[in-house]
Short mmCIF file of C-alpha atoms in Angstrom, two decimals:
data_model
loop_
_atom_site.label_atom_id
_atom_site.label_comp_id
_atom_site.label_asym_id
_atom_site.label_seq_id
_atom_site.Cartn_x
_atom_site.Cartn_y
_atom_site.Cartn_z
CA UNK A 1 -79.39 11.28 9.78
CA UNK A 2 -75.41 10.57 9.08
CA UNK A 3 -74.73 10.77 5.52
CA UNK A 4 -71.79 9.12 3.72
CA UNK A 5 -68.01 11.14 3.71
CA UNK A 6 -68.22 11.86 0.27
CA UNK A 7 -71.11 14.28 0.62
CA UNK A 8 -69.28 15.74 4.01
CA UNK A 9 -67.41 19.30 3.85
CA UNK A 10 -65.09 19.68 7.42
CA UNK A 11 -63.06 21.05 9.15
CA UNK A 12 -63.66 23.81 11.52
CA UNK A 13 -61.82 26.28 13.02
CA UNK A 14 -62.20 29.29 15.02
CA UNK A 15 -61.42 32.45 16.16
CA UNK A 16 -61.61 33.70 19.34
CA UNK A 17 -61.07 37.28 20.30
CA UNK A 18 -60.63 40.77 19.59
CA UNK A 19 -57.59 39.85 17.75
CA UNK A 20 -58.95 37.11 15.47
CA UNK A 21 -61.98 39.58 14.88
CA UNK A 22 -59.22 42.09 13.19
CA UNK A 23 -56.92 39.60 11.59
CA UNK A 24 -60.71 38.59 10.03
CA UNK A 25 -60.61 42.36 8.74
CA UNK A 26 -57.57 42.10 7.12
CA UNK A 27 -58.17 38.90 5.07
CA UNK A 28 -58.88 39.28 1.88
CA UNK A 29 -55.53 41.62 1.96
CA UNK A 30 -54.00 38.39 2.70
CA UNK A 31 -55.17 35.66 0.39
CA UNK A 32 -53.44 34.86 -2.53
CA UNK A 33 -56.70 34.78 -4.13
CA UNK A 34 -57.57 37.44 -5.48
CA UNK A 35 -54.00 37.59 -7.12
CA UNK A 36 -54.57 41.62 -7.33
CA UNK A 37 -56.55 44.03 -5.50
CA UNK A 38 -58.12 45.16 -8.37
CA UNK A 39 -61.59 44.66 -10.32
CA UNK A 40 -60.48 42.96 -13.42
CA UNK A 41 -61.24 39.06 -15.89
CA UNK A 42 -61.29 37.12 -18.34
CA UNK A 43 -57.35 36.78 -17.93
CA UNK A 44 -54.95 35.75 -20.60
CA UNK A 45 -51.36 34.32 -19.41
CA UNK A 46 -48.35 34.61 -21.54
CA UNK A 47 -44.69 33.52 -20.05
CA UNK A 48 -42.00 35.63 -21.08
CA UNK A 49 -38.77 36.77 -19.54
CA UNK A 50 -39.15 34.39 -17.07
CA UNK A 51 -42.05 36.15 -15.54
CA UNK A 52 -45.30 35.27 -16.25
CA UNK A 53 -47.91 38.22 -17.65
CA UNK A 54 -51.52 38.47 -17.39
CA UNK A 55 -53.33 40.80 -19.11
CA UNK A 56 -57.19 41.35 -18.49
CA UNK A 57 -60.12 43.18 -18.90
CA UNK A 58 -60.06 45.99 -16.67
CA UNK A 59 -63.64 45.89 -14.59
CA UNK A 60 -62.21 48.66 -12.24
CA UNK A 61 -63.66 51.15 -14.45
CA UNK A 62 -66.16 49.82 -15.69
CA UNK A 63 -70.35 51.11 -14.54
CA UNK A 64 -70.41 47.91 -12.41
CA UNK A 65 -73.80 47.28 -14.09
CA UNK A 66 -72.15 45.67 -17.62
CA UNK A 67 -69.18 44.80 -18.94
CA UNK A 68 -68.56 48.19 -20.56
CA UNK A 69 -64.77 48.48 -19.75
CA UNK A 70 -62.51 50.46 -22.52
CA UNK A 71 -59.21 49.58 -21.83
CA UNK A 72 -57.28 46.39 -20.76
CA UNK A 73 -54.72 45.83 -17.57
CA UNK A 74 -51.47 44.18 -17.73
CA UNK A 75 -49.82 42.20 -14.42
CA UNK A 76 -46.59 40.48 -14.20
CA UNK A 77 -44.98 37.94 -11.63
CA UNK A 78 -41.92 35.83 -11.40
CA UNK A 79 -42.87 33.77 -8.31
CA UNK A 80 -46.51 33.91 -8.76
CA UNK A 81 -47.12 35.32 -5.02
CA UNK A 82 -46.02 39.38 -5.64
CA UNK A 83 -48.08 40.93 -8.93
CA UNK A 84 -46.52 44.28 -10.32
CA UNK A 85 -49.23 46.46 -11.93
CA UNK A 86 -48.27 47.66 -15.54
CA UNK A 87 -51.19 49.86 -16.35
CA UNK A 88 -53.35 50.16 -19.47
CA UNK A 89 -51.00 48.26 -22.35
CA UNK A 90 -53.89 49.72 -24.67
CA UNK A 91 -57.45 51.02 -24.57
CA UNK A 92 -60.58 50.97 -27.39
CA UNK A 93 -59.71 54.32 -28.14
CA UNK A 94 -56.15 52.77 -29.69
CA UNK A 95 -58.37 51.32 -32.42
CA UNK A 96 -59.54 54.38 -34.72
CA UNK A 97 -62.42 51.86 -35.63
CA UNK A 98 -63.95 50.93 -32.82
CA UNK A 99 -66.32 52.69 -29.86
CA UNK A 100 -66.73 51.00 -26.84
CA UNK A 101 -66.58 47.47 -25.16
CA UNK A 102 -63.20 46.14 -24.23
CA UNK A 103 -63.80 42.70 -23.48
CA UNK A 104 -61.70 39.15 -23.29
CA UNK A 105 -57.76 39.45 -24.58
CA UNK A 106 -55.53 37.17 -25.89
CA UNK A 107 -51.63 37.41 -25.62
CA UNK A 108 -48.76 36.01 -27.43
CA UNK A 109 -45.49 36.10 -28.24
CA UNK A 110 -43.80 35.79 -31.85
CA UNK A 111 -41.09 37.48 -34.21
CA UNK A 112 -39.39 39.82 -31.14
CA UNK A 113 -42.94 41.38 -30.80
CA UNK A 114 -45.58 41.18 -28.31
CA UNK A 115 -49.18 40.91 -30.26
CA UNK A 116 -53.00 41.17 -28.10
CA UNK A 117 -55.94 39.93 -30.16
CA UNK A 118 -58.82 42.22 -28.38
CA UNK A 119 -62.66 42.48 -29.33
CA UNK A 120 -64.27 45.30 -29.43
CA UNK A 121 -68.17 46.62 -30.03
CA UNK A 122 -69.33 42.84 -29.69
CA UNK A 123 -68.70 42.18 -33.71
CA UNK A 124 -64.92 43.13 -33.93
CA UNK A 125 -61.43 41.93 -33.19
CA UNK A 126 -58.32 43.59 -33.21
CA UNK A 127 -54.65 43.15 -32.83
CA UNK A 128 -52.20 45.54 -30.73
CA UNK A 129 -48.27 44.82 -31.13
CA UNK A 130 -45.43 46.34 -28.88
CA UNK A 131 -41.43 45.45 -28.60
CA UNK A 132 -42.46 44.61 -24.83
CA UNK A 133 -44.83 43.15 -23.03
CA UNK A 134 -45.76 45.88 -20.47
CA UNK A 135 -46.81 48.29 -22.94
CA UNK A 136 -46.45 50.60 -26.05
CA UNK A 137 -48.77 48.45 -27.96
CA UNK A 138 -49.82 50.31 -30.90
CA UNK A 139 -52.43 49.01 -34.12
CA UNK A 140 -50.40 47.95 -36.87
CA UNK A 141 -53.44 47.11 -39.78
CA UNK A 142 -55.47 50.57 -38.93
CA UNK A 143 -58.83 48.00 -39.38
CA UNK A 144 -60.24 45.01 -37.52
CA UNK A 145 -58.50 41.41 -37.76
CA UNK A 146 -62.01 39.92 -38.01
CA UNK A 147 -65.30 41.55 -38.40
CA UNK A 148 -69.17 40.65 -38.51
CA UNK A 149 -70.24 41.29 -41.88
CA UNK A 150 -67.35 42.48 -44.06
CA UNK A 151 -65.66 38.18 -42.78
CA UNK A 152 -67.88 35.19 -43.63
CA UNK A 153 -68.69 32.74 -41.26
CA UNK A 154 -67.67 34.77 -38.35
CA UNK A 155 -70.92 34.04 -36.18
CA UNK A 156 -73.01 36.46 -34.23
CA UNK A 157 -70.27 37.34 -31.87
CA UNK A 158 -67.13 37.21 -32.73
CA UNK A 159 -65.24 37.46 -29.42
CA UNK A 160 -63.22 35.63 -27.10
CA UNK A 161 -59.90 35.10 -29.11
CA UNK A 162 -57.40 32.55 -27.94
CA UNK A 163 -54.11 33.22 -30.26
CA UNK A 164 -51.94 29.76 -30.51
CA UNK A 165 -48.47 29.14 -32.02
CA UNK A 166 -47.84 25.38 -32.89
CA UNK A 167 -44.71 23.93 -32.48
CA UNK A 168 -44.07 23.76 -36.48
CA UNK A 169 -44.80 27.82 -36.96
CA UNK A 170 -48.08 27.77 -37.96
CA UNK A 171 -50.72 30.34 -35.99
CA UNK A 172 -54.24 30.31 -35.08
CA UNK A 173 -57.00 32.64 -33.68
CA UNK A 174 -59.55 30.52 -32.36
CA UNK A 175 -62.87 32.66 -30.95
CA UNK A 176 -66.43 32.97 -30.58
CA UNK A 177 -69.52 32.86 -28.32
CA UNK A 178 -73.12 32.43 -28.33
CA UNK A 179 -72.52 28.89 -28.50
CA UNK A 180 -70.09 29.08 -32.36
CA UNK A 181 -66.87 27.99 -31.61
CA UNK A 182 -64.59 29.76 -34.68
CA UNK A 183 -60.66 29.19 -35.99
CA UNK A 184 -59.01 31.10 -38.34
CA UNK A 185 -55.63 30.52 -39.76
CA UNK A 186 -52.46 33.58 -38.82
CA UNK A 187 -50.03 34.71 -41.11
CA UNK A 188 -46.57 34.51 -40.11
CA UNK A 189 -47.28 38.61 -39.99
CA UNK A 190 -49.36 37.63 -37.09
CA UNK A 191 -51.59 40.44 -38.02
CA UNK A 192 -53.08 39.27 -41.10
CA UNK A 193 -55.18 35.65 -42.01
CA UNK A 194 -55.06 33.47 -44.64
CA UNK A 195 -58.09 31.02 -45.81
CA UNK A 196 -61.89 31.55 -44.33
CA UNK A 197 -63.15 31.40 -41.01
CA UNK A 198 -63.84 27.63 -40.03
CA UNK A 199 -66.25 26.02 -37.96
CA UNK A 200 -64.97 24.03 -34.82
CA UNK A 201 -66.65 20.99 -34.27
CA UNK A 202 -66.38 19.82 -30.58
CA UNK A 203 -67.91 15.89 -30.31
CA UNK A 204 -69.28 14.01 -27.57
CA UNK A 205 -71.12 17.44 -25.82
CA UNK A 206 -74.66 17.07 -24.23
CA UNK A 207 -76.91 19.98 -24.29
CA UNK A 208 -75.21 21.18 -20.66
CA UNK A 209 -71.77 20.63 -21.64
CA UNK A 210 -71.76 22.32 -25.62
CA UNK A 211 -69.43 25.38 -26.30
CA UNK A 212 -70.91 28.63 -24.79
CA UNK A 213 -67.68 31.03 -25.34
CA UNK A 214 -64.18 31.90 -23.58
CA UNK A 215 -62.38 29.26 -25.79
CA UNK A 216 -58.43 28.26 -24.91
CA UNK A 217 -55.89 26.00 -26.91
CA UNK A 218 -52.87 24.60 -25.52
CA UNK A 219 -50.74 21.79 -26.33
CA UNK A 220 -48.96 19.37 -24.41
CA UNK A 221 -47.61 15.74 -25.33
CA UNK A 222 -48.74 16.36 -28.65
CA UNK A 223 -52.06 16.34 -27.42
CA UNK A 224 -54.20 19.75 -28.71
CA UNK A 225 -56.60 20.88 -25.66
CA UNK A 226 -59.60 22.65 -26.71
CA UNK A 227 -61.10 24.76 -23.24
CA UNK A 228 -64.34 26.19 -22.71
CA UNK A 229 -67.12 27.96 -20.80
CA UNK A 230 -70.46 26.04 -21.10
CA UNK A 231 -72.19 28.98 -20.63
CA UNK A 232 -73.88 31.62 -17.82
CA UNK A 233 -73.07 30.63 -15.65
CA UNK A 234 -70.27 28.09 -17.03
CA UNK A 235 -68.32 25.21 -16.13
CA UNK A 236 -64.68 25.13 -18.06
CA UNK A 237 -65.10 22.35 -19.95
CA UNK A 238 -62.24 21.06 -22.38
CA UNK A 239 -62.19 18.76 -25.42
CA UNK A 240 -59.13 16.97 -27.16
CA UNK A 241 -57.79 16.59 -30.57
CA UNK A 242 -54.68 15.32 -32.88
CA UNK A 243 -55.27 18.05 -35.05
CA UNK A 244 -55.17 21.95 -33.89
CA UNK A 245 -58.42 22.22 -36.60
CA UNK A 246 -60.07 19.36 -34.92
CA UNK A 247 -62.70 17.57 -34.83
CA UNK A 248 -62.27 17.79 -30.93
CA UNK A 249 -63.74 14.93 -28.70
CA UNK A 250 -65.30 15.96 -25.38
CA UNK A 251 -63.19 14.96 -22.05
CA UNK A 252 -64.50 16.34 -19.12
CA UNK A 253 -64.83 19.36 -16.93
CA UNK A 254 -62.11 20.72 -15.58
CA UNK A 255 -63.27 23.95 -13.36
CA UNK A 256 -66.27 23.62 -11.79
CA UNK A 257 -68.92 26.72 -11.72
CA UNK A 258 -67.27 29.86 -9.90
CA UNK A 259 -69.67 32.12 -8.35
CA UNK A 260 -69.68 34.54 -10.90
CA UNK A 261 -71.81 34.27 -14.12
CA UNK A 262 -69.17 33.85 -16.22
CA UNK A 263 -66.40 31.68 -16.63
CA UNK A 264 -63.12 32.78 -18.43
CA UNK A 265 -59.74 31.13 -18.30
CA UNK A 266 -56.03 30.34 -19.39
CA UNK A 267 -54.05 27.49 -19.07
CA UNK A 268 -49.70 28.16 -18.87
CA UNK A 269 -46.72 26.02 -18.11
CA UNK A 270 -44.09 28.32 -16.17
CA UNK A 271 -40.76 26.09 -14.32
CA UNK A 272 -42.42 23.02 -15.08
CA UNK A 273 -45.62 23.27 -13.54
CA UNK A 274 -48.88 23.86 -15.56
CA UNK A 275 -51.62 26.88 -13.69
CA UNK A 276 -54.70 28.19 -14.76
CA UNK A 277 -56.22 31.43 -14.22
CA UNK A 278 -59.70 32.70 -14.10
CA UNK A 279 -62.05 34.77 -12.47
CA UNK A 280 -64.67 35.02 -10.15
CA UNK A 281 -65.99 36.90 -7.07
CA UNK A 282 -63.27 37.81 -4.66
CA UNK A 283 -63.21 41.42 -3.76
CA UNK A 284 -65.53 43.69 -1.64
CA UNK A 285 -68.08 44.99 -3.95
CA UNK A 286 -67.93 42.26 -6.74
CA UNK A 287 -70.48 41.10 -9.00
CA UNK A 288 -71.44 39.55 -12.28
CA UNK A 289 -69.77 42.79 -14.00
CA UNK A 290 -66.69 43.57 -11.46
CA UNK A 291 -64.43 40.34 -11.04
CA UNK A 292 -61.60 39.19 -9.57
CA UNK A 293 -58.36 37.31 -10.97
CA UNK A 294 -57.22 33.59 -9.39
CA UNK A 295 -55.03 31.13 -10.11
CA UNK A 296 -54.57 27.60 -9.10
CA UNK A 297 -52.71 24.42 -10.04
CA UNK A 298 -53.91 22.65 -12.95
CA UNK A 299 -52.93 18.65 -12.69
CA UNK A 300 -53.07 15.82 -15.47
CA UNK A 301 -53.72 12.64 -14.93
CA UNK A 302 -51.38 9.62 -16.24
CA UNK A 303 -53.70 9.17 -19.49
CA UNK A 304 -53.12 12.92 -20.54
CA UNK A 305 -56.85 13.26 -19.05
CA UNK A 306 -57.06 17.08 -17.39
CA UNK A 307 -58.00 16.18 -13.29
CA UNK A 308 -60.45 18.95 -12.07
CA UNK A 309 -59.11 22.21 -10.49
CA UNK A 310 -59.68 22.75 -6.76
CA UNK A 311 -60.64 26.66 -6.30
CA UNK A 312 -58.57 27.52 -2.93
CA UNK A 313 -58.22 31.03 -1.54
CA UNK A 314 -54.44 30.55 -0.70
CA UNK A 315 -53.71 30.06 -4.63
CA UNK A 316 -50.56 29.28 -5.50
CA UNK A 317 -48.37 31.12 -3.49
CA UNK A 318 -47.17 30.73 -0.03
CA UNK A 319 -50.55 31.01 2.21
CA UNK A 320 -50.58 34.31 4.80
CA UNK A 321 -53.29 33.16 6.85
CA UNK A 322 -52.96 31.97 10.01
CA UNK A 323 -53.38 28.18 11.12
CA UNK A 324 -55.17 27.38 13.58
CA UNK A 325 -57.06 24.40 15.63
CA UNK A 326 -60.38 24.69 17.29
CA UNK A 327 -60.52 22.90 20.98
CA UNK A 328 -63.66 21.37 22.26
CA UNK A 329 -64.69 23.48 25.46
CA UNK A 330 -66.30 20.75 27.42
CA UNK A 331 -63.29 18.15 26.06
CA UNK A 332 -59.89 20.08 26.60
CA UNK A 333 -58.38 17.48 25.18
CA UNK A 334 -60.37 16.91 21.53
CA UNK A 335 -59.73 19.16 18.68
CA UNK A 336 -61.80 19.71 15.47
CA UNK A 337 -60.46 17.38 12.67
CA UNK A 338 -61.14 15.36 9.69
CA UNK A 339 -61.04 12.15 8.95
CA UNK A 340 -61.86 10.47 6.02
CA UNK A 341 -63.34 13.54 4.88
CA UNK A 342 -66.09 13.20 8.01
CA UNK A 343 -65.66 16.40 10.46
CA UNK A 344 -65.27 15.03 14.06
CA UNK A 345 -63.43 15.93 17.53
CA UNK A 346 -60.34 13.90 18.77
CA UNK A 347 -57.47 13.74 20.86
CA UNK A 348 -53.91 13.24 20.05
CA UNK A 349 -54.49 13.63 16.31
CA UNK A 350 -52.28 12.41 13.79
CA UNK A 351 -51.23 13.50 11.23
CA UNK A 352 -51.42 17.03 13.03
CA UNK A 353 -52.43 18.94 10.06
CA UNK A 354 -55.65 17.05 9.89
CA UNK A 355 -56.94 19.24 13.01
CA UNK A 356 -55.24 22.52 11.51
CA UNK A 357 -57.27 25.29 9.23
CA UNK A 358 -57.07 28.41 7.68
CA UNK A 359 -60.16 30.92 8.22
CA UNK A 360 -61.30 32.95 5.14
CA UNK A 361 -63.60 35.17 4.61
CA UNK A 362 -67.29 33.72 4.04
CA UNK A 363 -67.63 32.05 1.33
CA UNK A 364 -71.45 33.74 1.47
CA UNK A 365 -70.79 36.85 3.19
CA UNK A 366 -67.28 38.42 3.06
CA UNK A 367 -68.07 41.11 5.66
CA UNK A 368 -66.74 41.19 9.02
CA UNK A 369 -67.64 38.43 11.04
CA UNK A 370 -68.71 35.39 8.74
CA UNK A 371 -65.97 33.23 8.05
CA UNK A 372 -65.29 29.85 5.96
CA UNK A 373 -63.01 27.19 7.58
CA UNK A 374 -60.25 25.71 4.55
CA UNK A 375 -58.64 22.66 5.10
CA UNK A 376 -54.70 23.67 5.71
CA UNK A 377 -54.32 19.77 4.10
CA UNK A 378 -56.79 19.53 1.72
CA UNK A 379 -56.47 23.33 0.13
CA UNK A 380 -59.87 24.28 -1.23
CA UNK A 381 -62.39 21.93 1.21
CA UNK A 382 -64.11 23.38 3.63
CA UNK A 383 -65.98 22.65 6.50
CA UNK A 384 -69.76 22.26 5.22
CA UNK A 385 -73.11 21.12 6.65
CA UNK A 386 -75.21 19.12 4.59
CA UNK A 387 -79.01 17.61 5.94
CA UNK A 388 -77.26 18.64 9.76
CA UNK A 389 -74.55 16.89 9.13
CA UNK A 390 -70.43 18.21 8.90
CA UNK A 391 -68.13 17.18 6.22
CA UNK A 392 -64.75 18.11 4.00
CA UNK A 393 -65.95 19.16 1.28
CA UNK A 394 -64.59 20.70 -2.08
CA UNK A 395 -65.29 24.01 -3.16
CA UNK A 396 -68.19 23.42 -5.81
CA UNK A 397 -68.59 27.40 -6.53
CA UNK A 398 -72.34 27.33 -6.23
CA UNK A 399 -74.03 29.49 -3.78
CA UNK A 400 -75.77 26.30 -2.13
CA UNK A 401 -72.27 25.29 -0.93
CA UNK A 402 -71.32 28.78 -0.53
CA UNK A 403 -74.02 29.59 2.23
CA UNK A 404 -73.76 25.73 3.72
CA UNK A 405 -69.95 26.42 4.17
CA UNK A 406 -70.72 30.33 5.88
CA UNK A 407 -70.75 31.04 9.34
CA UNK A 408 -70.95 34.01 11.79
CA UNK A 409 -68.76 33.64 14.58
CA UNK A 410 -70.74 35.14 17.72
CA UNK A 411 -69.67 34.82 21.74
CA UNK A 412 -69.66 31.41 22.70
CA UNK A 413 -72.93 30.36 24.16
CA UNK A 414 -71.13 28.32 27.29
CA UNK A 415 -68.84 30.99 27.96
CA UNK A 416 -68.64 34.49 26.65
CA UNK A 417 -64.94 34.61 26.43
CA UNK A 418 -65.01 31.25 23.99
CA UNK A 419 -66.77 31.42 20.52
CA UNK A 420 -69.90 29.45 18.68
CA UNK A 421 -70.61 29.35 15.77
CA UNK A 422 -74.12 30.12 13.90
CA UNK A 423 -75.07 28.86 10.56
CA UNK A 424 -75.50 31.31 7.86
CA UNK A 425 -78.38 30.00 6.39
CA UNK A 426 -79.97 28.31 9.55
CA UNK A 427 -79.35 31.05 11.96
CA UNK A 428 -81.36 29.45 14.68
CA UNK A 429 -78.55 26.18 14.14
CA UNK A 430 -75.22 25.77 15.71
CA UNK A 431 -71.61 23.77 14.84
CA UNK A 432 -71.40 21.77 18.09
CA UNK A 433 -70.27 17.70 18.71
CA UNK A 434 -72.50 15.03 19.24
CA UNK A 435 -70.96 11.84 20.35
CA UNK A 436 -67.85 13.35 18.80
CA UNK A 437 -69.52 13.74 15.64
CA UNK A 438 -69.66 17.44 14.54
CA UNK A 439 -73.89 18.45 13.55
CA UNK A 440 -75.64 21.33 13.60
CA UNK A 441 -78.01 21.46 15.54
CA UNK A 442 -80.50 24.29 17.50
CA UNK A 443 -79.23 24.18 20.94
CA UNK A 444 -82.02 24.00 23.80
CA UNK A 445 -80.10 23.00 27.04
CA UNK A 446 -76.32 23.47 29.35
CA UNK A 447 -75.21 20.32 27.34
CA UNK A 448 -75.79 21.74 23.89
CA UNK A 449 -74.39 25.48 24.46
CA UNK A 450 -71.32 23.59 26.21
CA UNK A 451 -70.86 21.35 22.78
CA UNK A 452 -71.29 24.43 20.34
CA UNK A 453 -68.45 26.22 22.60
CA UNK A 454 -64.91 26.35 21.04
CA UNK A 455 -61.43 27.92 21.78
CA UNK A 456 -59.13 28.79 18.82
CA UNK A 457 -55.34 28.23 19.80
CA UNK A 458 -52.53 28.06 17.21
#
């Protein structure tokens, strides 16, 4: 049974030899995401100096078991591609009043000083300051910003805050999570508030889409955008208003699940192009508790509407992998491509990048020999099976497409110095052509080992 392109994920590629088996080593060295080599989430971007910073939680020393981290990590960039590694800009143990738990921070920039809003022992949120934004950030109250019990209306957990400036002076800490979405009013001091804690009202949400926590506010057009996590594990959902207090009316998603159980994000315009960064699962040895930093484009559409974000492994910067094309063994002449999003073998094809892609790591299984075939075109779609059947598909972050889109690359079964390619989760199934038509298939006779036989070239 042929299903329709839509559902299709494509593309396949190859690799072919002892050398592609080490460049498959060397990967995730390679990609641009993970930005950093390190464990670390829940990033907050702040452009400055013509660089842009993120600072994070750091899950590098953390048990690996919870998210009991107790000190933050600060990165910096100019083009986006090369990260420099700043350290610790501050720990809990900065904050005389707190104990453990160093979770979600929020960055900004305001009166020649550099101020992070950081929460601490699940019911607390601070605020570090510093003449730079690299470091030497120091407590300037000696007490919480916002506290569970001693603040009204703060919620059950006040955490996740999202600092924003508006354009006429006036600050805001927005934050929150099990499901009570929070906004409280800045001083110009930027360490002090004025008026209560308010409630955020978000419109329009069903029960799958309401506020679960990681909140973000930015502006643009005049527009206030409202981000969120729906919850674990989250989309990013985001909601507009006129007003930075709201009431906020429900839009859309704009980052689909990632395959981590939580979802935690930024949104930044540096040299005229907007990004978001998040986390997810990226590094050897990550889990729920040990995640890795991304970022990709963020696009708007022509209404102001926020178009969803395609989760690639090249990122943003210039992609390292190599490109390659993936040549039918028993038709020299046909190459692996996509068209129309449906996965197929063809000669002469045109445009030439529509037979080109970039191997990755699984998607599934990161270890040494399972691989994911990206689009070089279509950044973030991969080559997926779906009832037998090959499409390009986009990256929906759940481990169904994960393990559809996972392959182990073994010796090919036509010729030993070719490859095939088994599925990861129907290992007794093979990528091979069918009337030109890529399927997967279990392969029985000459005809079918010849068809699931490949040869990568460049």
């Amino acid at each position: 049974m042929r299903l329709t392109a839509r559902w299709r994920v494509i593309a396949s590629l190859i690799v072919s030899s002892a050398v592609v088996a080490t460049a498959l080593v060397a990967m995730p060295a390679q990609a641009a995401n993970p930005i950093v080599t390190r464990f670390a989430g829940d990033p907050s971007m702040l452009v400055a100096n013509n660089r842009v910073y993120i600072y994070a939680t750091d899950d590098q020393g953390n048990s690996g078991t919870y998210w009991d981290s107790n000190a933050w990590r600060v990165y910096s960039s100019s083009n986006l591609v090369d990260w420099t590694d700043h350290g610790a800009p501050f720990s809990v143990s900065g904050f005389s009043w707190a104990t453990q738990y160093a979770w979600a921070p929020s960055a900004v920039q305001r009166n020649g000083y550099y101020y992070l809003y950081l929460p601490v022992d699940r019911t607390k949120i601070g605020v570090a300051r510093s003449t730079s934004p690299a470091g030497g950030f120091s407590d300037p109250r000696g007490s919480s910003l916002v506290e569970r019990g001693r603040d009204a209306n703060t919620g059950e957990e006040p955490i996740d805050p999202a600092a924003f400036v508006d354009d006429n002076g006036q600050a805001y800490l927005y934050f929150g999570g099990a499901r009570a979405p929070k906004v409280v009013r800045l001083n110009a001091d930027m360490i002090s508030t004025s008026g209560g804690v308010q409630n955020l009202t978000i419109t329009g949400t069903g029960s799958s889409t309401a506020f679960g926590e990681a909140g973000f506010v930015h502006k643009r057009n005049g527009v206030y955008y409202f981000s969120y996590s729906t919850g674990w594990p989250g989309q990013i959902a985001y909601a507009t208003a006129s007003n930075p207090l709201g009431p906020f009316t429900y839009r859309g998603i704009l980052l689909d699940y990632t395959n981590n159980n939580t979802n935690h994000h930024s949104i930044a315009e540096y040299n005229g192009r907007w990004y978001i960064a998040y986390h997810r699962n990226g590094l050897p040895g990550s889990n729920d508790f040990r995640r890795s930093l991304a970022m990709d484009y963020l696009n708007y559409n022509s209404d102001g509407t926020i178009a969803r974000v395609t989760q690639t492994s090249v990122g943003v910067g210039t992609p390292t992998l190599p490109v390659n094309r993936l040549q039918s063994y028993n038709f020299a002449d046909r190459y692996v491509r996509h068209a129309s999003y449906d996965a197929r073998i063809d000669a002469n094809v045109s445009p030439a990048a529509d037979g080109q892609w970039r191997i990755v790591p699984g998607l599934a299984n990161a270890s040494s020999g399972y691989v994911s075939f990206e689009s070089v075109n279509f950044p973030g779609y991969y080559l997926r099976h779906f009832d037998y059947d090959f499409s390009l598909a986009r990256n929906e972050g759940t481990a169904q497409f994960a393990a559809d889109a996972t392959f182990r690359r073994v010796a090919g079964l036509a010729d030993s110095g070719a490859v095939s390619f088994q599925s990861y989760n129907f290992p007794d199934r093979y990528i091979r052509h069918w009337e030109y038509l890529l399927r997967l298939d279990q392969i029985t006779n000459a005809t079918g080992r010849a068809d699931a036989t490949f040869r990568v070239t460049s």
